[in-house]
PDB file of C-alpha atoms and ligand atoms in Angstrom:
ATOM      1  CA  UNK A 183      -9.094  18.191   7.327  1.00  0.00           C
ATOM      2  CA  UNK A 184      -5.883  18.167   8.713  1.00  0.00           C
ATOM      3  CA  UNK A 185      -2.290  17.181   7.308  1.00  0.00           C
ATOM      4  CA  UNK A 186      -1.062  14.213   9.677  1.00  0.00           C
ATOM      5  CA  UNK A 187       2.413  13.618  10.109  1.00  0.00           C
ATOM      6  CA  UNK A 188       3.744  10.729   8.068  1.00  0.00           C
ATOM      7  CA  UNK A 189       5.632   8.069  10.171  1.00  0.00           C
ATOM      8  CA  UNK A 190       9.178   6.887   8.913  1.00  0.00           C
ATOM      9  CA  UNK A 191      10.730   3.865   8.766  1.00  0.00           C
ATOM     10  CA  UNK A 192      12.224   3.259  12.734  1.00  0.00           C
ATOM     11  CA  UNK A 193       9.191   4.247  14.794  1.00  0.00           C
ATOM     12  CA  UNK A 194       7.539   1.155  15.940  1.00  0.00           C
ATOM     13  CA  UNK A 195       3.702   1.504  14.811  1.00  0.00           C
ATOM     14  CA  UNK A 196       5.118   0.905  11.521  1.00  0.00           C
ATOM     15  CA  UNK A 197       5.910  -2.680  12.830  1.00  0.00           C
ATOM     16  CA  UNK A 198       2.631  -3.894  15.003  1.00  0.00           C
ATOM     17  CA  UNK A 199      -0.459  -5.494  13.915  1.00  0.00           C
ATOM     18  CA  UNK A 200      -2.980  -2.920  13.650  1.00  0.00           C
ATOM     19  CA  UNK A 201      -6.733  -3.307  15.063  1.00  0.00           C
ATOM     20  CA  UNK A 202     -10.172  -3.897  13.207  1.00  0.00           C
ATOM     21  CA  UNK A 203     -12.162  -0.872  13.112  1.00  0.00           C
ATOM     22  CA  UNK A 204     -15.132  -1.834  15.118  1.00  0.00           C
ATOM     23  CA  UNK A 205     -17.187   1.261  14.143  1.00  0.00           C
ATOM     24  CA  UNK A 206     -16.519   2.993  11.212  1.00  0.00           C
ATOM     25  CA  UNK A 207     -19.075   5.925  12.108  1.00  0.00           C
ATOM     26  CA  UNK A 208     -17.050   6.785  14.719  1.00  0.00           C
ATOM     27  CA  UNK A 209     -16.642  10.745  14.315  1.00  0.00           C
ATOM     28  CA  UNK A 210     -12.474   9.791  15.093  1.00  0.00           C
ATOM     29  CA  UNK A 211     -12.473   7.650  12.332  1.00  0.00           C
ATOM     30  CA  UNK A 212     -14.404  10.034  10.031  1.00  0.00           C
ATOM     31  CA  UNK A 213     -11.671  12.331  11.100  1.00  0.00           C
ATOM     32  CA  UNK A 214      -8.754  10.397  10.513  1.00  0.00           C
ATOM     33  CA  UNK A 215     -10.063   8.808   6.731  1.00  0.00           C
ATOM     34  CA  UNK A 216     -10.488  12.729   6.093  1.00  0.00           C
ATOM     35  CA  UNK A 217      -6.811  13.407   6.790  1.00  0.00           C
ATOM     36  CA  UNK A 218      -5.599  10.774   5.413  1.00  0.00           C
ATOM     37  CA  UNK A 219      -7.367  11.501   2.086  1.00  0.00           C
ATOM     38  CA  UNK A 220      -5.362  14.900   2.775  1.00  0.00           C
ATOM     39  CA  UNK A 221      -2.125  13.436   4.050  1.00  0.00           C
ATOM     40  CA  UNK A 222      -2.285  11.190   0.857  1.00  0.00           C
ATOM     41  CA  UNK A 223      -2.836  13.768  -1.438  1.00  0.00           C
ATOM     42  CA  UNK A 224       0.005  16.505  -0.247  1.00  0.00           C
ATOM     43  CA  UNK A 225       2.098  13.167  -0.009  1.00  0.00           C
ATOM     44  CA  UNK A 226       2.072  12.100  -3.661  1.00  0.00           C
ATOM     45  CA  UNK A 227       1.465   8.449  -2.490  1.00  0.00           C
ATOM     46  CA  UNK A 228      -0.432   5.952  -4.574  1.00  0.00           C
ATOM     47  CA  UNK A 229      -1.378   4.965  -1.515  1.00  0.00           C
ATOM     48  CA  UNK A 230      -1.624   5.103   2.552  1.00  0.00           C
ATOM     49  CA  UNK A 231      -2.332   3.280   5.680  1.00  0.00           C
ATOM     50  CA  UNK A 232      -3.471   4.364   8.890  1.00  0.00           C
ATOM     51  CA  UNK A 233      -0.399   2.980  10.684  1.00  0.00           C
ATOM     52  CA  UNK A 234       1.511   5.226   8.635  1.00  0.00           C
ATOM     53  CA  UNK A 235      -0.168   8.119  10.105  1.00  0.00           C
ATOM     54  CA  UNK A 236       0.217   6.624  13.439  1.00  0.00           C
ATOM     55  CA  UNK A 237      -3.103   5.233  13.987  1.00  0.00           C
ATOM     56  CA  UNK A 238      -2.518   1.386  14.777  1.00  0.00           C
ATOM     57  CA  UNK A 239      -6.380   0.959  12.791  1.00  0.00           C
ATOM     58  CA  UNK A 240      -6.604  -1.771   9.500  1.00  0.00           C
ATOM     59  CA  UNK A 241      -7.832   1.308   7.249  1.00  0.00           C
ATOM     60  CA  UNK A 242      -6.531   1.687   3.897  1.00  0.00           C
ATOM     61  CA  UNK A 243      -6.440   4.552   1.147  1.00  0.00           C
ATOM     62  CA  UNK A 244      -5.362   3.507  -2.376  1.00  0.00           C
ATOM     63  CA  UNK A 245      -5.869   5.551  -5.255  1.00  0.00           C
ATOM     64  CA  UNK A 246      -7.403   3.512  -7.494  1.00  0.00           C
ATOM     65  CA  UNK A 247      -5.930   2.009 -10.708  1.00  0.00           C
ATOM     66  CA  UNK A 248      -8.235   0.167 -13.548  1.00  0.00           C
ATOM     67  CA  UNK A 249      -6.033  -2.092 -15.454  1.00  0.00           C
ATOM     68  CA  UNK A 250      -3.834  -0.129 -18.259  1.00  0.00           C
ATOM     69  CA  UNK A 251      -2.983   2.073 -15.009  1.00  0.00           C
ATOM     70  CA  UNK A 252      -5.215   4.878 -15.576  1.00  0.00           C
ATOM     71  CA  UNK A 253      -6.834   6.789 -12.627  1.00  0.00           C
ATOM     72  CA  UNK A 254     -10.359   6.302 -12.271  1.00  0.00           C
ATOM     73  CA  UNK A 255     -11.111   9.284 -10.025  1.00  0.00           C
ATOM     74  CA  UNK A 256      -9.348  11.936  -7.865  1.00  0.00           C
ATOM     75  CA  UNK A 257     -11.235  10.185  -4.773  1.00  0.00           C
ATOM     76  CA  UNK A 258      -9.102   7.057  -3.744  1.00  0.00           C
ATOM     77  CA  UNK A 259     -10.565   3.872  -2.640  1.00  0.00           C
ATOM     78  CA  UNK A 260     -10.794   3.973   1.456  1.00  0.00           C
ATOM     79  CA  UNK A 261     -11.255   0.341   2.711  1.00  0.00           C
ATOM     80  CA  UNK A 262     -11.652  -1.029   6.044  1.00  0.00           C
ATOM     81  CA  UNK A 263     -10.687  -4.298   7.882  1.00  0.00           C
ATOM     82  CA  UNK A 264      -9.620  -5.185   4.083  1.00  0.00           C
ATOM     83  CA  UNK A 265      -8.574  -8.985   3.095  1.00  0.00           C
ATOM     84  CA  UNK A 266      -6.661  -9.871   0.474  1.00  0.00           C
ATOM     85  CA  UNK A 267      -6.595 -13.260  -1.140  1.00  0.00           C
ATOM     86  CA  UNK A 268      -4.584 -14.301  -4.395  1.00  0.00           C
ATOM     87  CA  UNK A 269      -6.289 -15.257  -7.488  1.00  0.00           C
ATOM     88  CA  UNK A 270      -3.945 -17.505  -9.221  1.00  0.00           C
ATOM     89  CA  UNK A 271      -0.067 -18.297  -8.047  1.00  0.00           C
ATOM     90  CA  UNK A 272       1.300 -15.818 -10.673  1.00  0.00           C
ATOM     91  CA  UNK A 273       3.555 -13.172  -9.358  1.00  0.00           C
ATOM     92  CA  UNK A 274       5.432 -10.407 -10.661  1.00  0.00           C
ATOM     93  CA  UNK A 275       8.231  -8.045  -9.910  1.00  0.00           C
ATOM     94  CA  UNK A 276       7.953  -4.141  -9.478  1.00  0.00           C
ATOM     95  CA  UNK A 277       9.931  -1.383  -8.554  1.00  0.00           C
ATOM     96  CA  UNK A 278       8.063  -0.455  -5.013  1.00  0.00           C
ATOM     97  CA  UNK A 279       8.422   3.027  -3.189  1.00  0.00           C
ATOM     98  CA  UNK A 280       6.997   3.571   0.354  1.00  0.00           C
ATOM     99  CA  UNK A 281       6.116   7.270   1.837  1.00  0.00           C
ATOM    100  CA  UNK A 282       7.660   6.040   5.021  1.00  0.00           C
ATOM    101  CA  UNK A 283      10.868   4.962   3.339  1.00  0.00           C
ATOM    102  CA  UNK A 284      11.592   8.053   1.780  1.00  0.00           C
ATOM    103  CA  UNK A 285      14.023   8.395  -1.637  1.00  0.00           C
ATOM    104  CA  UNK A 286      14.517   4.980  -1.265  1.00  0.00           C
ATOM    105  CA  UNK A 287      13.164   2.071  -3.711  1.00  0.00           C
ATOM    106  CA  UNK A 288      12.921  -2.124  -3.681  1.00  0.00           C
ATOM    107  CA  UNK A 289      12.559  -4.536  -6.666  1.00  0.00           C
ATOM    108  CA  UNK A 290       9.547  -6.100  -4.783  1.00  0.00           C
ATOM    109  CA  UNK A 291       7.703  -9.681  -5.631  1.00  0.00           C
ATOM    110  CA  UNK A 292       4.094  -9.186  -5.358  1.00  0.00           C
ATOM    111  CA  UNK A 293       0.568 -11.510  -6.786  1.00  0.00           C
ATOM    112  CA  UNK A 294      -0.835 -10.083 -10.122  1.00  0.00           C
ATOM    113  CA  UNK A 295      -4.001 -10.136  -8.932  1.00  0.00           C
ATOM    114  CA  UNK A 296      -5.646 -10.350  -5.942  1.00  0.00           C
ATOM    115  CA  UNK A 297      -9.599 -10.446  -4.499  1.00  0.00           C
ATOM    116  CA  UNK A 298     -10.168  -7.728  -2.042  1.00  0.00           C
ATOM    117  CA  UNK A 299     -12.933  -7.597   0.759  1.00  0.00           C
ATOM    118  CA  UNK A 300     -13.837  -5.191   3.302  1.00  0.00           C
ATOM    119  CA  UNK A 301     -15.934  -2.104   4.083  1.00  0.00           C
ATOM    120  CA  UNK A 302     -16.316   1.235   3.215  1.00  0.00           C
ATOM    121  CA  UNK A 303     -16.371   4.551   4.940  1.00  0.00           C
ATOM    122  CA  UNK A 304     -20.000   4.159   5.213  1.00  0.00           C
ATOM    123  CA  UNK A 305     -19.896   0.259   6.246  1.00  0.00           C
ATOM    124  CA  UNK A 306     -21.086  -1.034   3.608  1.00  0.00           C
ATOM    125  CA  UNK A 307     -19.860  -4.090   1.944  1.00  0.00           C
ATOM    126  CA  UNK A 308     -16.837  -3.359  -0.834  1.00  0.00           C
ATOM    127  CA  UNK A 309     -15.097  -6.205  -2.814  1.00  0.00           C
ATOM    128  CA  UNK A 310     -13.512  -6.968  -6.001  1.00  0.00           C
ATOM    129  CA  UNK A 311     -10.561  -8.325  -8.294  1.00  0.00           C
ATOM    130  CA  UNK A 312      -7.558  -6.129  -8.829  1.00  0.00           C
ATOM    131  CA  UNK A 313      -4.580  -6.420 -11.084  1.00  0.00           C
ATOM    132  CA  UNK A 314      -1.419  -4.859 -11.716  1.00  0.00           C
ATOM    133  CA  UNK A 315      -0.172  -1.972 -10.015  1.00  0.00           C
ATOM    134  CA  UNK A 316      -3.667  -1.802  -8.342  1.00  0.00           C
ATOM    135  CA  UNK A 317      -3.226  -5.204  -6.664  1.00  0.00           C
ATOM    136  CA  UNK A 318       0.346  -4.204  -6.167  1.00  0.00           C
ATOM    137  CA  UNK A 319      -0.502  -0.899  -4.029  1.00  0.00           C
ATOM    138  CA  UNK A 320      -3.383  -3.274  -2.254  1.00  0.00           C
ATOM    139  CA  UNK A 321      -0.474  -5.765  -0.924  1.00  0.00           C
ATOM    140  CA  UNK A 322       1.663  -2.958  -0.468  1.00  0.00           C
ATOM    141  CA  UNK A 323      -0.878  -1.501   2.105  1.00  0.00           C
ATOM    142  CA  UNK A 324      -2.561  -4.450   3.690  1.00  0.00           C
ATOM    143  CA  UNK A 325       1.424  -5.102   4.231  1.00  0.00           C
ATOM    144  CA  UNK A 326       1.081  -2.036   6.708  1.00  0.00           C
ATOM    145  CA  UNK A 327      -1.842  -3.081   8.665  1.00  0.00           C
ATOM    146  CA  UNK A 328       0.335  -6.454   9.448  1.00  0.00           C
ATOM    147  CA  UNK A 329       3.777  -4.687  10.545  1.00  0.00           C
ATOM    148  CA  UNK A 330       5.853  -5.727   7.186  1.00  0.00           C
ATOM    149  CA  UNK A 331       7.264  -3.019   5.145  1.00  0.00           C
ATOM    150  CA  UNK A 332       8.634  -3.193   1.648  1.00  0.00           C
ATOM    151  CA  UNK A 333      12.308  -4.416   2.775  1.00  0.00           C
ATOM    152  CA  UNK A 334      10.626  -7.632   4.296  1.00  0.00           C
ATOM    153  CA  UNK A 335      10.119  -8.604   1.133  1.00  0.00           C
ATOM    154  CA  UNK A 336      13.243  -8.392  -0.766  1.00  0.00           C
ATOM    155  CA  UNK A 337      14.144 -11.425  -2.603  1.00  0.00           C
ATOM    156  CA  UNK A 338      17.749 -10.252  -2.094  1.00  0.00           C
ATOM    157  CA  UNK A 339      18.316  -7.988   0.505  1.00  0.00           C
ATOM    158  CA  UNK A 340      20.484  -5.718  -1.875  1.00  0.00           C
ATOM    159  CA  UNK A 341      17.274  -5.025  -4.157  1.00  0.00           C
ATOM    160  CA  UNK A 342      17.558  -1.841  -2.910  1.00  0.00           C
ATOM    161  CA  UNK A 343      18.604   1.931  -3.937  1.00  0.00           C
ATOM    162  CA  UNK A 344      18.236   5.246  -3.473  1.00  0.00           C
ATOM    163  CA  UNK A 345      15.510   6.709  -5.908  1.00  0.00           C
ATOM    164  CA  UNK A 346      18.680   8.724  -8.092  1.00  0.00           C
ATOM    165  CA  UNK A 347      20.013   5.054  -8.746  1.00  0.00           C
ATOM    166  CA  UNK A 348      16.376   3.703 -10.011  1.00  0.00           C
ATOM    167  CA  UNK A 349      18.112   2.891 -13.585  1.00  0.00           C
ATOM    168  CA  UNK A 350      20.780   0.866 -12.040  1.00  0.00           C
ATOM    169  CA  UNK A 351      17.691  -1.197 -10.279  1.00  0.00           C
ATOM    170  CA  UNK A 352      15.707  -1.615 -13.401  1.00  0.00           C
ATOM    171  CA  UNK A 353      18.769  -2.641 -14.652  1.00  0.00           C
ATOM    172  CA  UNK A 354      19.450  -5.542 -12.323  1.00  0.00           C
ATOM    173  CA  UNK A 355      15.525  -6.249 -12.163  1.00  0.00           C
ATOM    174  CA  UNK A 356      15.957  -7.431 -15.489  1.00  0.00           C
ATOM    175  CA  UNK A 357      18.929  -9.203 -15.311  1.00  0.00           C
ATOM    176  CA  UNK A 358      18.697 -13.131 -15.302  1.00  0.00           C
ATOM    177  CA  UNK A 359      19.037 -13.464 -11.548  1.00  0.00           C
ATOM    178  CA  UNK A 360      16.003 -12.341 -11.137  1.00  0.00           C
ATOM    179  CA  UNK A 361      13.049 -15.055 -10.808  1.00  0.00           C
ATOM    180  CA  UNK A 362      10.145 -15.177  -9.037  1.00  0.00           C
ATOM    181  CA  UNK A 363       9.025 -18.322  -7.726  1.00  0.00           C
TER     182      UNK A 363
HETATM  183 NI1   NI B 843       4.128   2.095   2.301  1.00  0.00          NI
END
């Protein structure tokens, strides 16, 4: 397994569409899940997608939250070609970080839960319901494999700050301006 460089916010395969994974026994894309796992881990993230390592591919690590946001394992959750599709209209605001926006944080809008749908390393079939910061990290991700980053969804474009000013944006995520429709 190897460390892959982490691509930062300017460099454009953070802004295409990535591709389906056509076959997911591919020894490249055994390769690349591995270093991701890796890339993840060294990272920090709660999550990672394969554009960020510059691999335009709809693959997706998230380490993997139960409600009450407890870890369930040390292994995250590796899905590809994942869909997402909102259960319920109900959405709620979080603080969001991004390993390709370094130091920097966004009061982000995001569904509380959300079905997800896909495949596994091993191609078979993987679905569910997630909620909370686990359906959070899902958007946050399948967000990648589309070309959006966290910034695209701003309610205001000035929900933004540097990590060291995190209080101020709690701060103004709780003040009355802030509704989510
Ligand atoms: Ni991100």
């Amino acid at each position: 397994m190897t460390l892959r460089k982490i691509a930062r916010l300017g460099h454009p395969v953070l802004l295409e569409r990535a591709r389906e994974v056509a076959d997911h026994d591919e020894p490249e894309i055994r390769r690349l899940i591995d270093d991701m796992i890796e890339t993840l881990r060294d990272a920090g993230g709660f999550g990672i997608a394969a554009p960020q390592v510059h691999a335009a591919l709809r693959i997706i690590l998230v380490v993997h939250l139960e409600e009450g946001n407890r870890r369930r394992g040390d292994d995250p959750l590796v899905l590809l070609n994942p869909i997402l599709e909102p259960v319920g209209s109900e959405r709620e605001l979080a603080i969001e970080g991004c390993l390709s926006i370094p130091g920097i944080r966004g009061i982000i809008p995001r569904y509380r839960v959300v079905r997800y749908d896909g495949i596994d390393r091993d191609g078979k079939p993987l679905s569910g319901e997630a909620s909370g910061l686990f359906a959070r990290i899902l958007q946050h991700e399948v967000d990648h494999l589309d070309g959006i980053l966290f910034p695209e969804r701003l309610v205001h474009p000035c929900d933004m700050a540097f990590e060291s000013e995190r209080k101020h944006l709690e701060d103004r995520m709780r003040s009355a301006n802030h509704h989510v429709e």
